[in-house]
PDB file of C-alpha atoms and ligand atoms in Angstrom:
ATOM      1  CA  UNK A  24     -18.735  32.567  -2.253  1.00  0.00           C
ATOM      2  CA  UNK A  25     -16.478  29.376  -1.325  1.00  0.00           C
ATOM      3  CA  UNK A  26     -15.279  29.528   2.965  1.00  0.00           C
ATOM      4  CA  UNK A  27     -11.519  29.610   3.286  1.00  0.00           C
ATOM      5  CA  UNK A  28     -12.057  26.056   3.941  1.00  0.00           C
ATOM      6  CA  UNK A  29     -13.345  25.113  -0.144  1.00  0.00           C
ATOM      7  CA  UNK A  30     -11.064  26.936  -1.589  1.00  0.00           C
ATOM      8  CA  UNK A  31      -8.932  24.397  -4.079  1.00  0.00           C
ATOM      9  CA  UNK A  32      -5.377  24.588  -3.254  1.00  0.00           C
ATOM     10  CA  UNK A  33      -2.099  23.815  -5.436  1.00  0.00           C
ATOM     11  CA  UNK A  34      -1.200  20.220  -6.392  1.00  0.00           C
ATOM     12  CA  UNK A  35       1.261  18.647  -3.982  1.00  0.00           C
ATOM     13  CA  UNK A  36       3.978  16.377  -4.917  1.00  0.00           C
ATOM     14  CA  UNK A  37       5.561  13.630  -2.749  1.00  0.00           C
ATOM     15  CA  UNK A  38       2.830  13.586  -0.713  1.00  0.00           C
ATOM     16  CA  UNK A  39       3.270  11.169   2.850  1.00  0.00           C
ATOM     17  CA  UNK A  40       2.294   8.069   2.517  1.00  0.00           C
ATOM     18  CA  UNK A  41       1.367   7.958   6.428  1.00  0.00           C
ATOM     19  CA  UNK A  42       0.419  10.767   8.278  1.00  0.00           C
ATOM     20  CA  UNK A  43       0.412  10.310  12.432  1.00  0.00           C
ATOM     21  CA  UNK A  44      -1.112  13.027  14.131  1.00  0.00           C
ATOM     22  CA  UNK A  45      -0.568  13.851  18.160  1.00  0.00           C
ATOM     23  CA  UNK A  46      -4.048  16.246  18.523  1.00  0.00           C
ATOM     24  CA  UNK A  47      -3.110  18.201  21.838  1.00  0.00           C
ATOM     25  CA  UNK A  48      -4.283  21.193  22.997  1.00  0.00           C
ATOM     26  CA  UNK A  49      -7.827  20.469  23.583  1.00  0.00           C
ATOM     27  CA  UNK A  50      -8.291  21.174  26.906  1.00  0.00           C
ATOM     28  CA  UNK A  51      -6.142  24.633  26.354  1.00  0.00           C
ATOM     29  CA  UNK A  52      -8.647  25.425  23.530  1.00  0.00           C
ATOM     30  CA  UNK A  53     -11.665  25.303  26.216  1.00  0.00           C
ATOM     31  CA  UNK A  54     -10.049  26.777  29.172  1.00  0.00           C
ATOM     32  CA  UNK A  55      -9.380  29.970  26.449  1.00  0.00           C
ATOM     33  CA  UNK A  56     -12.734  30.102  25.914  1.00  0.00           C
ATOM     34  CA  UNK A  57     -14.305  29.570  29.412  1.00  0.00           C
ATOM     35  CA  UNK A  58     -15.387  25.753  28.736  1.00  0.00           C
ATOM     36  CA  UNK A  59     -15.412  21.843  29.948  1.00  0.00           C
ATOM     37  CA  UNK A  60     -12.418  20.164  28.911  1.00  0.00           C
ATOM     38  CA  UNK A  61     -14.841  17.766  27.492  1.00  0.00           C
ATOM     39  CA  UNK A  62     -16.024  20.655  25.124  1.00  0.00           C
ATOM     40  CA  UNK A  63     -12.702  20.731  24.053  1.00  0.00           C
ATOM     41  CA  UNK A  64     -12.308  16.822  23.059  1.00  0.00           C
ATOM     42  CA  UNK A  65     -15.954  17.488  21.376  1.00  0.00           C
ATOM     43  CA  UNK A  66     -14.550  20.661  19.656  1.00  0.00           C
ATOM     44  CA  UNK A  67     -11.519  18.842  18.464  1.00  0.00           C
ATOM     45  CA  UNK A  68     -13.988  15.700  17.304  1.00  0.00           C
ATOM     46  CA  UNK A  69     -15.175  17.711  15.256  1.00  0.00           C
ATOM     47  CA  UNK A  70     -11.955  19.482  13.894  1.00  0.00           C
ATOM     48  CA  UNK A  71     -11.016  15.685  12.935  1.00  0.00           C
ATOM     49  CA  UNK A  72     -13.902  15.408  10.135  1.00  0.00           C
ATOM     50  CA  UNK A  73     -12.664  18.422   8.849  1.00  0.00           C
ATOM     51  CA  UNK A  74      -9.168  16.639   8.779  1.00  0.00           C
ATOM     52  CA  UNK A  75     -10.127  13.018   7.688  1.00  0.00           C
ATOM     53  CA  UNK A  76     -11.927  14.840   4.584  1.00  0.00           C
ATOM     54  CA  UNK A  77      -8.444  16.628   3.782  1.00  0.00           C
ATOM     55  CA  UNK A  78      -6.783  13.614   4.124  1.00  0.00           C
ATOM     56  CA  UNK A  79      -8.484  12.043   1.426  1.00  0.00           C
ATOM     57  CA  UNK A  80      -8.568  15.466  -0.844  1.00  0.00           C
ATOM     58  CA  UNK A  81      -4.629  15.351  -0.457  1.00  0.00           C
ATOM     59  CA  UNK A  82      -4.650  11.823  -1.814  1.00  0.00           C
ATOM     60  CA  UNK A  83      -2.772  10.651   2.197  1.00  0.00           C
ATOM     61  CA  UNK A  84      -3.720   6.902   1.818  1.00  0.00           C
ATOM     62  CA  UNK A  85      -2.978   6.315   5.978  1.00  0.00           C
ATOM     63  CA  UNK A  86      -3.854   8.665   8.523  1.00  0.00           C
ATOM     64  CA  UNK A  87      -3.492   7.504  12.512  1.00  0.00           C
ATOM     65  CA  UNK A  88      -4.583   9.548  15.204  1.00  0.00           C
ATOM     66  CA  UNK A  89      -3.339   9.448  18.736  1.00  0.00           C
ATOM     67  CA  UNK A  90      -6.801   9.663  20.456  1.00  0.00           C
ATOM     68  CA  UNK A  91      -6.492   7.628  23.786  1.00  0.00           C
ATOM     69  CA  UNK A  92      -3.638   6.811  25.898  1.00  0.00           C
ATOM     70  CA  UNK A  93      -2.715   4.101  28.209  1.00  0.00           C
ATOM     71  CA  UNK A  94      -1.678   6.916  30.176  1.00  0.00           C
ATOM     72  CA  UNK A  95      -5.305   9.030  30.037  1.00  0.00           C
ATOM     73  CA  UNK A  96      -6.878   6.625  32.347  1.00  0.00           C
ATOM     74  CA  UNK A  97      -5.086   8.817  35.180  1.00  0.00           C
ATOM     75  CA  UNK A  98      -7.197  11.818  33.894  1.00  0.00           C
ATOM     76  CA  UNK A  99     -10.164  12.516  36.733  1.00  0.00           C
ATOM     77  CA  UNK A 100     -13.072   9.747  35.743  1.00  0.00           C
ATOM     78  CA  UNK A 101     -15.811  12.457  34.021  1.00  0.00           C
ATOM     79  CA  UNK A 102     -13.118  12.958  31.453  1.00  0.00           C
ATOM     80  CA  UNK A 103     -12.161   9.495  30.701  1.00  0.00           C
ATOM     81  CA  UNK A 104     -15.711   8.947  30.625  1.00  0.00           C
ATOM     82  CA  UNK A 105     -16.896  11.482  28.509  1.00  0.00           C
ATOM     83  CA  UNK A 106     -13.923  10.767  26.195  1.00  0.00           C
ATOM     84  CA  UNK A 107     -15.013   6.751  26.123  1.00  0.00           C
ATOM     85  CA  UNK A 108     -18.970   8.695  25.232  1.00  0.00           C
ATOM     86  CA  UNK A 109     -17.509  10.779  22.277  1.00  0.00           C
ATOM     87  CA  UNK A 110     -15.701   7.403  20.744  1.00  0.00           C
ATOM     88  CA  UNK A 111     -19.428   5.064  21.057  1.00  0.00           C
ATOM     89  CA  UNK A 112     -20.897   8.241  19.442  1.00  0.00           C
ATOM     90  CA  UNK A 113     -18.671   8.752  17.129  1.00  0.00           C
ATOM     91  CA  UNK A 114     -18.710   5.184  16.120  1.00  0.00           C
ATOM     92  CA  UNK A 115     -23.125   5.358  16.047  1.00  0.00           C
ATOM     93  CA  UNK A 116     -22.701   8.924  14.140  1.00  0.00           C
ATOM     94  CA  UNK A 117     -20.598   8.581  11.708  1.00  0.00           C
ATOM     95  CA  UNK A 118     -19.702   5.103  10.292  1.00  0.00           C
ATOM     96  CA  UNK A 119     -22.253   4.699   8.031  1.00  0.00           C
ATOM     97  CA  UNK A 120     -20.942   7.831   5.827  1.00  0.00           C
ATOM     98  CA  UNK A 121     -16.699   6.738   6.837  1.00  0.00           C
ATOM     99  CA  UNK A 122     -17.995   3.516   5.113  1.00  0.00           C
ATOM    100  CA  UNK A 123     -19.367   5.239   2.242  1.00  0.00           C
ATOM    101  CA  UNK A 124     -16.501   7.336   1.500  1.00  0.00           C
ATOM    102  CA  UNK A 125     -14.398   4.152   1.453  1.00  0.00           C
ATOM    103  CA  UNK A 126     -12.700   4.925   5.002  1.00  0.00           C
ATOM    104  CA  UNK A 127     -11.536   1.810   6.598  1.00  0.00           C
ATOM    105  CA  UNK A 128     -11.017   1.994  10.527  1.00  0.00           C
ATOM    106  CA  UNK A 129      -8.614   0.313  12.164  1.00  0.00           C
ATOM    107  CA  UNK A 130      -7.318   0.034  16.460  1.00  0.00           C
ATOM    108  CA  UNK A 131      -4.706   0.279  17.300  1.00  0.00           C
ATOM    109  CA  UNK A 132      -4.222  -0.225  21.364  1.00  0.00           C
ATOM    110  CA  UNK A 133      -5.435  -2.773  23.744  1.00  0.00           C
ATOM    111  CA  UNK A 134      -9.534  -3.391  23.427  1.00  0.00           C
ATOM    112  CA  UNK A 135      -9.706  -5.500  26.596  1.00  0.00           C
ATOM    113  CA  UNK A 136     -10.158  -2.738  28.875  1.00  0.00           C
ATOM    114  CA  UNK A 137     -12.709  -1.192  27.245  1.00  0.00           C
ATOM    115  CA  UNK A 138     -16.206  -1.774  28.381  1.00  0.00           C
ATOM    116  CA  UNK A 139     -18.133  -4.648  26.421  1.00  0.00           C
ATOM    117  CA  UNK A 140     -20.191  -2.441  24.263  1.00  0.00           C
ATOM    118  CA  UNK A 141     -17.995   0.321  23.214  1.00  0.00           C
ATOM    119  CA  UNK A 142     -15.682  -2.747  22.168  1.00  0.00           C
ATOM    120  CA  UNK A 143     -17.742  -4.807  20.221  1.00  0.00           C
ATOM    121  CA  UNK A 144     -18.638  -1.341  18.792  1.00  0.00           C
ATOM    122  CA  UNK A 145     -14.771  -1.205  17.514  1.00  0.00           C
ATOM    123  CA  UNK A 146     -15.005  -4.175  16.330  1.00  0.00           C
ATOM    124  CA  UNK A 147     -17.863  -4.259  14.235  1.00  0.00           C
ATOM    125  CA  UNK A 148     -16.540  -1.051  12.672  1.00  0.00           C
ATOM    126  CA  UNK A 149     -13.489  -2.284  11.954  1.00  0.00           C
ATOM    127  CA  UNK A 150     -15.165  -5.818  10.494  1.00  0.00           C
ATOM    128  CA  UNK A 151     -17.525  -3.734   8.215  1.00  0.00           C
ATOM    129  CA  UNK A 152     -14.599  -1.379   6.758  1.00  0.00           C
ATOM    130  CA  UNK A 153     -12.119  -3.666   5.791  1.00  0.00           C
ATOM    131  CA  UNK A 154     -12.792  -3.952   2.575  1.00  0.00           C
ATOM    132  CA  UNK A 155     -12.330   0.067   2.159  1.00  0.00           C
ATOM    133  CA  UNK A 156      -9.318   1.354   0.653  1.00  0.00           C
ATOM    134  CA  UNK A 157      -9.769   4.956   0.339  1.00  0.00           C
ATOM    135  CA  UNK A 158      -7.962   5.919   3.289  1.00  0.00           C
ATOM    136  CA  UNK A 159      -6.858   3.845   6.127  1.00  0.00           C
ATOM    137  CA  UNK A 160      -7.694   5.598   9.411  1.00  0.00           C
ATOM    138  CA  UNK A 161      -6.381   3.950  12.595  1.00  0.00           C
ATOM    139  CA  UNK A 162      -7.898   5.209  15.536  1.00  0.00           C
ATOM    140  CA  UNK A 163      -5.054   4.726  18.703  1.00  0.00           C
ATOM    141  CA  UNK A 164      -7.496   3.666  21.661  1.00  0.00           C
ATOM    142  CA  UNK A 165      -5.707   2.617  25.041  1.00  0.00           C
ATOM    143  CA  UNK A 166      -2.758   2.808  23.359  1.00  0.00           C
ATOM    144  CA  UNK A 167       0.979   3.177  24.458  1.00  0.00           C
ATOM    145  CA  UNK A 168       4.330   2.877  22.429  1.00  0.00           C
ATOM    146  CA  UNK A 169       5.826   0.781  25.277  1.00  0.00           C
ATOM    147  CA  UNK A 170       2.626  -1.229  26.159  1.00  0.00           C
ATOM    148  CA  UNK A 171       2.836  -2.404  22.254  1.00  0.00           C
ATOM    149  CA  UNK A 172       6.361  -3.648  22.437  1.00  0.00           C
ATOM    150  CA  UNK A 173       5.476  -5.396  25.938  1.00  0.00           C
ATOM    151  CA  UNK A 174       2.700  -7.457  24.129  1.00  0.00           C
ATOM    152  CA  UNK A 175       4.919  -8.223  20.964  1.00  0.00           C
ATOM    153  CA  UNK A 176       8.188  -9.379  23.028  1.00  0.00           C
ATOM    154  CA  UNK A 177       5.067 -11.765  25.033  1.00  0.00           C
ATOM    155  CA  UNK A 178       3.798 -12.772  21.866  1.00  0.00           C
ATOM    156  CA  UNK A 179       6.811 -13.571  20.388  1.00  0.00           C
ATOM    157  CA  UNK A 180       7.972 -15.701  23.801  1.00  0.00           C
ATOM    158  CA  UNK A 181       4.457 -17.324  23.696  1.00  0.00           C
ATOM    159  CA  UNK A 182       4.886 -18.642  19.840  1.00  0.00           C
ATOM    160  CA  UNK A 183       8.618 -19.922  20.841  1.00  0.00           C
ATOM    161  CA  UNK A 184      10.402 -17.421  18.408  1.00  0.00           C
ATOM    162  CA  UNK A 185      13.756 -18.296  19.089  1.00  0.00           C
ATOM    163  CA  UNK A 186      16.359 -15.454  19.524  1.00  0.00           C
ATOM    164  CA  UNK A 187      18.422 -15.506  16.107  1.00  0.00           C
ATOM    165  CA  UNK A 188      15.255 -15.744  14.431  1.00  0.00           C
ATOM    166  CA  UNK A 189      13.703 -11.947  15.834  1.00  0.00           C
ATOM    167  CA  UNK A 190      14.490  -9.183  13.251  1.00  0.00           C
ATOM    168  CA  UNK A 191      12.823  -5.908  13.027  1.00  0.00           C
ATOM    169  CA  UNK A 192      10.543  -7.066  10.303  1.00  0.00           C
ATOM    170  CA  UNK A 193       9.489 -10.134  12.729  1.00  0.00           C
ATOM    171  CA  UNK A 194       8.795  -7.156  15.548  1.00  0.00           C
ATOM    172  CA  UNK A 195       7.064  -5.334  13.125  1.00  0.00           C
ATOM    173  CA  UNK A 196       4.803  -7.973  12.793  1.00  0.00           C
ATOM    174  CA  UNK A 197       4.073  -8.424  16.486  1.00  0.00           C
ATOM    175  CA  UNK A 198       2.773  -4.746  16.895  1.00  0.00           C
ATOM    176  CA  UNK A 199      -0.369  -3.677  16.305  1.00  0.00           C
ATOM    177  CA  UNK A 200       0.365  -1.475  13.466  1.00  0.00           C
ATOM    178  CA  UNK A 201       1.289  -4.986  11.260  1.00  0.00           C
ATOM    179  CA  UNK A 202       0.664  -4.765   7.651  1.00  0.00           C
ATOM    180  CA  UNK A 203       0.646  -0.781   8.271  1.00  0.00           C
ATOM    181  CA  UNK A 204       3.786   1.238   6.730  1.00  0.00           C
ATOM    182  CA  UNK A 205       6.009   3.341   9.446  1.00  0.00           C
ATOM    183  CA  UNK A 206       4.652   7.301   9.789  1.00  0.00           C
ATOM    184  CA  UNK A 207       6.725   9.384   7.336  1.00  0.00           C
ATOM    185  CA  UNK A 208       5.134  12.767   8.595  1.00  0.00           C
ATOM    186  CA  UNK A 209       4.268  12.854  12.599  1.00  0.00           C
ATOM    187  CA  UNK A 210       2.324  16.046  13.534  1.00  0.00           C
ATOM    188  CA  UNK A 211       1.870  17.484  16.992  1.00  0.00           C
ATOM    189  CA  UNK A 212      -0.402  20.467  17.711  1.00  0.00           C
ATOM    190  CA  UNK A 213      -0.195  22.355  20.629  1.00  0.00           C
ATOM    191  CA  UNK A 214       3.522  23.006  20.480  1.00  0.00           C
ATOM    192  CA  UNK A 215       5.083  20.446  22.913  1.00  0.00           C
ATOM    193  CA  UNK A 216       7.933  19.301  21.886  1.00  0.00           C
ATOM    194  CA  UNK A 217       7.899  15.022  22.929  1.00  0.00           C
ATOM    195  CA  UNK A 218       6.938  11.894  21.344  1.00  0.00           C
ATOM    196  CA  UNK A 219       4.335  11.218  24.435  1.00  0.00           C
ATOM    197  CA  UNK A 220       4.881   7.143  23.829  1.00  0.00           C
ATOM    198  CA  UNK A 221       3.097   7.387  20.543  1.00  0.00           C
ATOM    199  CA  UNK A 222       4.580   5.065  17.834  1.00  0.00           C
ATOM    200  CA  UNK A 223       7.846   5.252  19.843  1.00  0.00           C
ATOM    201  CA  UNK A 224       9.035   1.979  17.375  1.00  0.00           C
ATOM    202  CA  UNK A 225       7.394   3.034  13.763  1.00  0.00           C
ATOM    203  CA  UNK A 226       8.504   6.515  14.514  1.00  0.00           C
ATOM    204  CA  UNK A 227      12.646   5.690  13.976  1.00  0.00           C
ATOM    205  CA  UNK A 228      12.558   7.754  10.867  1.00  0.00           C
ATOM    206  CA  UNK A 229       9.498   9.930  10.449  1.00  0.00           C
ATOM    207  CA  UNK A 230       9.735  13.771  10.250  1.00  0.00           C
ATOM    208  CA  UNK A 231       8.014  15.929  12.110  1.00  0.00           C
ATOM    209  CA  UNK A 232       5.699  19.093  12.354  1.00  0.00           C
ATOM    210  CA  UNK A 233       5.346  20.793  15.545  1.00  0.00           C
ATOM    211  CA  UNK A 234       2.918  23.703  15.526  1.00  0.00           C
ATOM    212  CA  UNK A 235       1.485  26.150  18.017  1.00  0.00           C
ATOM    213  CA  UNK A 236      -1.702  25.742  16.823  1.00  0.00           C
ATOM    214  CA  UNK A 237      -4.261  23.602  19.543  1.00  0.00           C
ATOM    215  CA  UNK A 238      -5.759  20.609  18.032  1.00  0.00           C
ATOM    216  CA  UNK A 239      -9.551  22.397  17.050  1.00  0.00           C
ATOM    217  CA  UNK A 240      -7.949  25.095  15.418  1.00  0.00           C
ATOM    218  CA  UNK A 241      -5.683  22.216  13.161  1.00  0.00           C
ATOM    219  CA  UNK A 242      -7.632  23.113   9.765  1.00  0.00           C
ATOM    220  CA  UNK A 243      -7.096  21.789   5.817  1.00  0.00           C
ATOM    221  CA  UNK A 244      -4.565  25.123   5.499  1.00  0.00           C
ATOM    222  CA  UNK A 245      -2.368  24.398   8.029  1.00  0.00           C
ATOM    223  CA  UNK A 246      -2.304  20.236   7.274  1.00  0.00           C
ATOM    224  CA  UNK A 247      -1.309  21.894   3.450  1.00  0.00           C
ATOM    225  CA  UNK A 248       1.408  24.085   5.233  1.00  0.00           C
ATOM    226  CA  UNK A 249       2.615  20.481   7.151  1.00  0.00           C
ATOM    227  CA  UNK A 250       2.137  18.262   3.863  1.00  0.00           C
ATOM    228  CA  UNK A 251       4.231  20.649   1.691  1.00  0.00           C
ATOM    229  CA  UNK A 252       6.569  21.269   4.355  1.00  0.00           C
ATOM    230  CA  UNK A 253       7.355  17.632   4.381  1.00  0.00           C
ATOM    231  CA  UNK A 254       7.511  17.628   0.118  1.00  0.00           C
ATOM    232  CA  UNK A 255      10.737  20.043   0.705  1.00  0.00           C
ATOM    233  CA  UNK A 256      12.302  17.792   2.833  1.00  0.00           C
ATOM    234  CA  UNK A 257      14.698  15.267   1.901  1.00  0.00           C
ATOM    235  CA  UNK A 258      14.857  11.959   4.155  1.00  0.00           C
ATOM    236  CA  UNK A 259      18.279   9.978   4.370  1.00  0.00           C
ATOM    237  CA  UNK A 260      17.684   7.333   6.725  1.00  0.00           C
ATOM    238  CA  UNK A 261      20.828   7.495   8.346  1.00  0.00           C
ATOM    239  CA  UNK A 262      23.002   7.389   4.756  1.00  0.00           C
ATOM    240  CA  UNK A 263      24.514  10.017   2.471  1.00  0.00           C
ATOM    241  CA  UNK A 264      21.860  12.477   0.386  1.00  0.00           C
ATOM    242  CA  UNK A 265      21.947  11.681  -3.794  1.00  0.00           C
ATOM    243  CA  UNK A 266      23.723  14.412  -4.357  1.00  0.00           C
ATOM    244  CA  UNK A 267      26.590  14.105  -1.187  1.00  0.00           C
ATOM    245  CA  UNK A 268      26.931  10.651  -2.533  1.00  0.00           C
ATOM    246  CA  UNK A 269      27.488  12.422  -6.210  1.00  0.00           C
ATOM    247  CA  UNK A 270      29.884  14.524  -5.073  1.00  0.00           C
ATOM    248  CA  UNK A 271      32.171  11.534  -3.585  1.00  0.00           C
ATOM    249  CA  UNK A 272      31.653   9.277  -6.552  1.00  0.00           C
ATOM    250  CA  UNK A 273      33.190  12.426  -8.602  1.00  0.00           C
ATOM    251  CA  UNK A 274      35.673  12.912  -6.641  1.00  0.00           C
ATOM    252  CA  UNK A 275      37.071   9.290  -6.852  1.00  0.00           C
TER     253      UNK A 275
HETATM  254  C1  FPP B  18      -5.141  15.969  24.050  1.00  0.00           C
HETATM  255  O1  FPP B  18      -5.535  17.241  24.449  1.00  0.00           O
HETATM  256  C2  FPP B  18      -6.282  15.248  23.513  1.00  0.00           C
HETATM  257  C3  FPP B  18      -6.761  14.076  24.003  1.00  0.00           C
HETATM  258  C4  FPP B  18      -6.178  13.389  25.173  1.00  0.00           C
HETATM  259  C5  FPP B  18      -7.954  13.455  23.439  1.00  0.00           C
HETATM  260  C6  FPP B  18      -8.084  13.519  21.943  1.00  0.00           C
HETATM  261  C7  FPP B  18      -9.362  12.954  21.612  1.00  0.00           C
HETATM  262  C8  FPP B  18     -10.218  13.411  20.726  1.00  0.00           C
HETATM  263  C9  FPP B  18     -10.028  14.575  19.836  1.00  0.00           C
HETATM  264  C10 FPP B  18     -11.501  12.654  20.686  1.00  0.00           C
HETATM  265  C11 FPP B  18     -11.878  12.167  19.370  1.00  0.00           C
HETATM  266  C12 FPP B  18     -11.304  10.952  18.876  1.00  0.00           C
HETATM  267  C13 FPP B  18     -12.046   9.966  18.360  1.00  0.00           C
HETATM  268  C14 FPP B  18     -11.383   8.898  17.614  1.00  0.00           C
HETATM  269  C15 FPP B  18     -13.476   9.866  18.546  1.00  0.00           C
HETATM  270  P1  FPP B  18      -5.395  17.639  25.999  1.00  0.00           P
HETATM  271  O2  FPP B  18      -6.677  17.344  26.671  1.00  0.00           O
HETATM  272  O3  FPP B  18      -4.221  16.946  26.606  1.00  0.00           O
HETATM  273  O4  FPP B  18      -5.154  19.158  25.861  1.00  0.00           O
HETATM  274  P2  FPP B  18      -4.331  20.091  26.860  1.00  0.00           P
HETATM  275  O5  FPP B  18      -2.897  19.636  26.803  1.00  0.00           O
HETATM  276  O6  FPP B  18      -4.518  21.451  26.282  1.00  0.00           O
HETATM  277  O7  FPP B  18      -4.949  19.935  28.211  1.00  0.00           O
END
């Protein structure tokens, strides 16, 4: 008999180009059970397999997950270490077969601070999968909304862009995420309700889906539930909806 997990679910339409997920609620998920906080971040290392492999079932062509943040250096040092552990293993683990299934990794986040192996071990991952197209997974490493927009407005001042010539397409091009389309579905388990300096730029128009849910327990259902949530959704950008503009273009 096919697990819950097999079990072939409706066609969506209008599926998100870009999905950006927030996975909280790791830690929560261990202390529950009576475990290391680091058994959470492996538990929810796991649960992201689960959800790379339904990205690419849903036909989602980016997916970027907030998995390190210039913030999470504060944590106490085993945890920052054993998070920096989980990423090389990852990385040794599992690229061969993200290769093969035509996953192509890309960083997002500052690399510098990272020590020498674990970032020539980015590198190299992200040099040997750029070819892939299947899915675009960008992993966001020592990364911060407001340390991205420091580096571009230094960038920028380095390359002497003058004023009148910086648009938001130019700063789009100074962030990390160039070449990358904006999120148009953000997710964040664990319930809290803040943007946590994740893609505080990109984000201007996604939607979101908050859910109770802790990161490990994030399966292929509930990323259906969020992916057809956002399918009944419509997204104005600030203007009128088709059919408010209908109704004023009858009424003239
Ligand atoms: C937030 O939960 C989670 C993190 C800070 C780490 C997320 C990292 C992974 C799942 C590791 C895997 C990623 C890769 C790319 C190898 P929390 O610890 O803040 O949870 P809490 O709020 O319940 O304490």
């Amino acid at each position: 008999m096919p697990s819950k997990t097999d079990l072939p679910l409706p066609q969506l339409d209008n599926v998100p180009r870009h999905i950006a997920i927030i996975m909280d609620g790791n830690g929560r998920w261990a202390k529950k059970r009576g475990l290391t906080r680091l058994a959470g971040h492996r538990s929810g290392t796991e649960n992201l397999r689960r959800i790379i492999r339904a990205c690419v079932e849903f036909g989602v062509q980016y997916l970027t997950i907030y998995a390190f943040s210039t913030e999470n250096w504060g944590r106490p040092a085993d945890e920052v270490e054993g998070l920096m552990h989980i990423l090389e293993e990852v990385i040794d683990k599992e690229l061969n077969d993200l290769h093969e299934e035509g996953v192509q990794l890309r960083h997002i986040g500052r690399l510098e601070q990272l020590n020498p192996t674990l970032r020539s071990k980015v590198e190299h991952s992200v040099e040997i999968t750029k070819e892939n197209h299947r899915l675009i997974l960008c992993i966001a490493w020592n990364y911060g909304g407001r340390d991205e927009i420091v580096c571009a407005i230094r960038n920028m001042m380095k390359d002497g862009v003058k004023p009148e010539d910086v648009t938001d397409e130019l700063v789009s091009s100074y962030l990390f995420t160039a070449g990358i389309p904006d999120p148009d579905l953000i997710i964040r388990t664990s319930g809290e309700m803040r943007i946590s300096n994740f893609l505080i730029w990109q984000a201007s128009y996604s939607e979101w889906y908050v859910t109770p849910t802790l990161w490990p327990d994030f399966d292929r259902e509930e990323l259906y539930t969020a992916l057809s949530s956002f399918s009944q959704r419509e997204r104005r950008f600030g203007k009128l909806s088709d059919s408010e503009n209908e109704l004023i273009q009858n009424a003239d």
